[in-house]
Short mmCIF file of C-alpha atoms and ligand atoms in Angstrom, two decimals:
data_model
loop_
_atom_site.label_atom_id
_atom_site.label_comp_id
_atom_site.label_asym_id
_atom_site.label_seq_id
_atom_site.Cartn_x
_atom_site.Cartn_y
_atom_site.Cartn_z
CA UNK A 123 -1.44 -19.06 4.54
CA UNK A 124 0.51 -17.37 7.90
CA UNK A 125 1.59 -19.27 10.76
CA UNK A 126 0.71 -18.16 14.15
CA UNK A 127 4.36 -16.63 14.75
CA UNK A 128 4.23 -14.93 11.47
CA UNK A 129 1.17 -13.68 12.01
CA UNK A 130 2.41 -11.80 15.28
CA UNK A 131 5.84 -10.27 13.74
CA UNK A 132 4.11 -8.88 10.61
CA UNK A 133 1.63 -7.33 13.23
CA UNK A 134 4.75 -5.71 15.13
CA UNK A 135 6.30 -4.91 12.32
CA UNK A 136 3.03 -3.28 10.49
CA UNK A 137 2.38 -1.18 13.91
CA UNK A 138 5.24 0.78 14.07
CA UNK A 139 4.69 2.34 10.57
CA UNK A 140 0.87 2.42 10.97
CA UNK A 141 1.33 4.55 14.26
CA UNK A 142 1.88 7.42 11.77
CA UNK A 143 -0.48 6.28 8.91
CA UNK A 144 -0.97 9.59 7.43
CA UNK A 145 2.61 10.99 7.46
CA UNK A 146 4.14 7.37 6.34
CA UNK A 147 1.26 6.13 3.97
CA UNK A 148 1.94 10.15 2.25
CA UNK A 149 5.49 9.32 2.04
CA UNK A 150 5.27 6.22 0.40
CA UNK A 151 2.93 7.98 -2.13
CA UNK A 152 5.30 10.96 -2.55
CA UNK A 153 8.08 8.12 -3.26
CA UNK A 154 6.02 6.38 -5.81
CA UNK A 155 5.28 9.53 -7.73
CA UNK A 156 8.67 10.74 -7.58
CA UNK A 157 10.37 7.52 -8.61
CA UNK A 158 7.99 6.10 -10.93
CA UNK A 159 6.17 9.45 -12.66
CA UNK A 160 4.23 7.31 -14.97
CA UNK A 161 2.32 6.40 -11.56
CA UNK A 162 0.93 9.99 -11.36
CA UNK A 163 -1.24 9.30 -14.72
CA UNK A 164 -3.95 7.51 -12.94
CA UNK A 165 -4.31 11.15 -10.29
CA UNK A 166 -4.44 13.59 -12.62
CA UNK A 167 -7.53 14.72 -10.78
CA UNK A 168 -5.28 15.51 -8.19
CA UNK A 169 -3.71 19.04 -7.49
CA UNK A 170 -0.32 19.93 -6.78
CA UNK A 171 1.34 17.13 -7.72
CA UNK A 172 4.71 18.70 -9.34
CA UNK A 173 7.08 17.89 -7.05
CA UNK A 174 7.57 16.74 -3.31
CA UNK A 175 6.69 19.47 -1.41
CA UNK A 176 3.68 20.28 -2.92
CA UNK A 177 2.22 16.80 -2.73
CA UNK A 178 3.32 16.86 1.06
CA UNK A 179 0.99 19.68 1.67
CA UNK A 180 -1.78 18.22 -0.45
CA UNK A 181 -5.10 17.16 1.20
CA UNK A 182 -5.76 14.79 -1.88
CA UNK A 183 -2.44 12.61 -1.30
CA UNK A 184 -2.31 12.81 2.54
CA UNK A 185 -5.98 11.44 2.33
CA UNK A 186 -5.21 9.13 -0.07
CA UNK A 187 -2.08 7.73 2.29
CA UNK A 188 -4.40 7.23 4.72
CA UNK A 189 -6.70 5.44 3.14
CA UNK A 190 -4.21 2.95 1.48
CA UNK A 191 -2.69 2.63 4.82
CA UNK A 192 -6.14 1.94 6.42
CA UNK A 193 -6.78 -0.68 3.64
CA UNK A 194 -3.60 -2.20 4.72
CA UNK A 195 -4.42 -2.45 8.39
CA UNK A 196 -7.47 -3.97 7.80
CA UNK A 197 -5.92 -6.70 5.92
CA UNK A 198 -3.30 -6.99 8.62
CA UNK A 199 -5.90 -7.48 11.30
CA UNK A 200 -7.05 -10.54 9.42
CA UNK A 201 -3.88 -12.49 8.84
CA UNK A 202 -5.04 -15.50 10.44
CA UNK A 203 -8.01 -15.65 8.41
CA UNK A 204 -7.81 -16.09 4.43
CA UNK A 205 -11.66 -15.74 4.08
CA UNK A 206 -11.57 -12.46 5.73
CA UNK A 207 -8.33 -11.43 4.34
CA UNK A 208 -9.45 -11.98 0.73
CA UNK A 209 -12.90 -10.49 1.58
CA UNK A 210 -10.99 -6.96 1.90
CA UNK A 211 -8.63 -7.72 -1.07
CA UNK A 212 -10.82 -9.12 -3.43
CA UNK A 213 -13.25 -6.04 -3.71
CA UNK A 214 -10.05 -3.73 -3.68
CA UNK A 215 -8.36 -5.69 -6.34
CA UNK A 216 -11.81 -5.63 -8.75
CA UNK A 217 -11.98 -2.10 -8.39
CA UNK A 218 -8.21 -1.15 -9.10
CA UNK A 219 -8.57 -3.83 -12.39
CA UNK A 220 -11.54 -3.02 -13.65
CA UNK A 221 -12.85 1.00 -12.66
CA UNK A 222 -9.33 2.48 -12.30
CA UNK A 223 -7.52 0.01 -14.43
CA UNK A 224 -4.18 0.22 -12.68
CA UNK A 225 -1.18 -1.79 -14.49
CA UNK A 226 -0.43 -4.43 -11.78
CA UNK A 227 3.08 -4.12 -12.01
CA UNK A 228 2.51 -1.13 -10.13
CA UNK A 229 1.34 -3.11 -7.12
CA UNK A 230 4.83 -4.80 -6.68
CA UNK A 231 5.99 -1.00 -6.90
CA UNK A 232 4.03 0.38 -4.11
CA UNK A 233 5.11 -2.96 -1.83
CA UNK A 234 8.54 -2.44 -2.31
CA UNK A 235 8.44 1.35 -1.65
CA UNK A 236 6.65 0.15 2.06
CA UNK A 237 9.40 -2.47 2.66
CA UNK A 238 11.84 0.09 1.91
CA UNK A 239 10.55 2.76 4.09
CA UNK A 240 10.26 -0.05 6.93
CA UNK A 241 13.92 -0.43 6.40
CA UNK A 242 15.24 2.61 6.96
CA UNK A 243 13.06 3.46 9.79
CA UNK A 244 12.53 0.18 12.01
CA UNK A 245 15.45 -2.07 10.40
CA UNK A 246 15.93 -4.95 8.48
CA UNK A 247 13.78 -7.34 10.97
CA UNK A 248 10.89 -4.92 10.65
CA UNK A 249 11.11 -5.60 6.52
CA UNK A 250 11.75 -9.09 6.98
CA UNK A 251 8.68 -9.91 9.04
CA UNK A 252 6.35 -7.93 7.14
CA UNK A 253 7.70 -9.44 3.40
CA UNK A 254 5.17 -12.39 3.65
CA UNK A 255 2.18 -9.87 3.82
CA UNK A 256 3.26 -7.66 0.97
CA UNK A 257 3.94 -10.74 -1.39
CA UNK A 258 0.80 -12.06 -0.51
CA UNK A 259 -1.05 -8.92 -1.26
CA UNK A 260 0.80 -8.48 -4.89
CA UNK A 261 0.01 -12.13 -5.69
CA UNK A 262 -3.63 -11.88 -4.93
CA UNK A 263 -3.98 -8.63 -6.74
CA UNK A 264 -2.35 -9.48 -9.67
CA UNK A 265 -4.12 -13.14 -10.23
CA UNK A 266 -7.47 -10.62 -10.19
CA UNK A 267 -5.97 -9.75 -13.72
CA UNK A 268 -5.76 -13.05 -15.11
C1 HEM B 284 -8.08 4.26 -4.76
C2 HEM B 284 -5.91 0.74 -1.41
C3 HEM B 284 -2.50 0.59 -5.00
C4 HEM B 284 -4.42 3.73 -7.78
C5 HEM B 284 -7.70 3.08 -3.59
C6 HEM B 284 -8.36 2.83 -2.51
C7 HEM B 284 -8.00 2.20 -1.64
C8 HEM B 284 -6.47 2.00 -2.46
C9 HEM B 284 -8.46 1.70 -0.31
C10 HEM B 284 -9.87 3.88 -2.20
C11 HEM B 284 -11.00 2.76 -3.02
C12 HEM B 284 -12.44 3.15 -2.90
O1 HEM B 284 -12.63 4.54 -2.77
O2 HEM B 284 -13.31 2.61 -2.86
C13 HEM B 284 -4.77 0.53 -2.49
C14 HEM B 284 -4.10 -0.41 -1.83
C15 HEM B 284 -2.71 -0.64 -2.71
C16 HEM B 284 -2.86 0.38 -3.96
C17 HEM B 284 -3.80 -1.20 -0.47
C18 HEM B 284 -1.59 -1.81 -2.69
C19 HEM B 284 -1.14 -2.16 -1.78
C20 HEM B 284 -2.63 1.40 -5.54
C21 HEM B 284 -1.76 1.61 -6.77
C22 HEM B 284 -2.05 2.71 -7.76
C23 HEM B 284 -3.51 3.00 -7.26
C24 HEM B 284 -0.14 0.91 -7.33
C25 HEM B 284 -1.15 3.09 -9.18
C26 HEM B 284 -0.27 3.49 -9.27
C27 HEM B 284 -5.56 4.27 -7.15
C28 HEM B 284 -6.52 4.79 -7.62
C29 HEM B 284 -7.62 5.20 -6.95
C30 HEM B 284 -7.11 4.50 -5.40
C31 HEM B 284 -6.24 6.18 -8.87
C32 HEM B 284 -8.83 6.29 -6.75
C33 HEM B 284 -8.15 7.63 -6.05
C34 HEM B 284 -9.26 8.61 -5.78
O3 HEM B 284 -9.91 8.89 -6.92
O4 HEM B 284 -9.57 9.46 -4.73
N1 HEM B 284 -6.45 2.33 -3.47
N2 HEM B 284 -4.25 0.89 -3.50
N3 HEM B 284 -3.75 2.14 -6.17
N4 HEM B 284 -5.96 3.54 -5.65
FE1 HEM B 284 -5.29 2.25 -4.82
#
């Protein structure tokens, strides 16, 4: 669980990147798809996935980037309430495990890209303030597979 101070600094860090949720969510996905091309295998129904320029223009990629960031934002609003936090994370994890069959190693990959983008855009303190959140998300998502 998170201390009051951790909740405040994590929220402050997240607000910086969430202001541009669609652009930043899309940037995270494009980096995942280009640096880890095997992740594209889950999105064969998305068109225009051949290169970063195409992906940037894709309504499907942009919509999904926004969706992923909105889900994280919902979790960030409930860091001070473990039950509510898990109430958002668990059903999402169930869907990724059973229906989408996502290899759980990919959760660490996408979370590390989010942290990387935070550091590039807003500096090391921003990244450091959000690391515990991504750790919690990855741990819980991965535990659902056990
Ligand atoms: C769908 C969030 C990681 C692949 C979704 C949805 C959300 C979401 C909110 C929509 C669920 C719905 O429609 O009910 C997240 C979050 C992640 C994460 C918060 C981690 C922080 C991943 C990873 C992959 C992945 C690592 C694969 C590499 C998918 C796929 C869909 C999906 C294939 C369905 C897309 C579609 O058909 O529109 N995700 N996701 N997700 N996610 Fe994730």
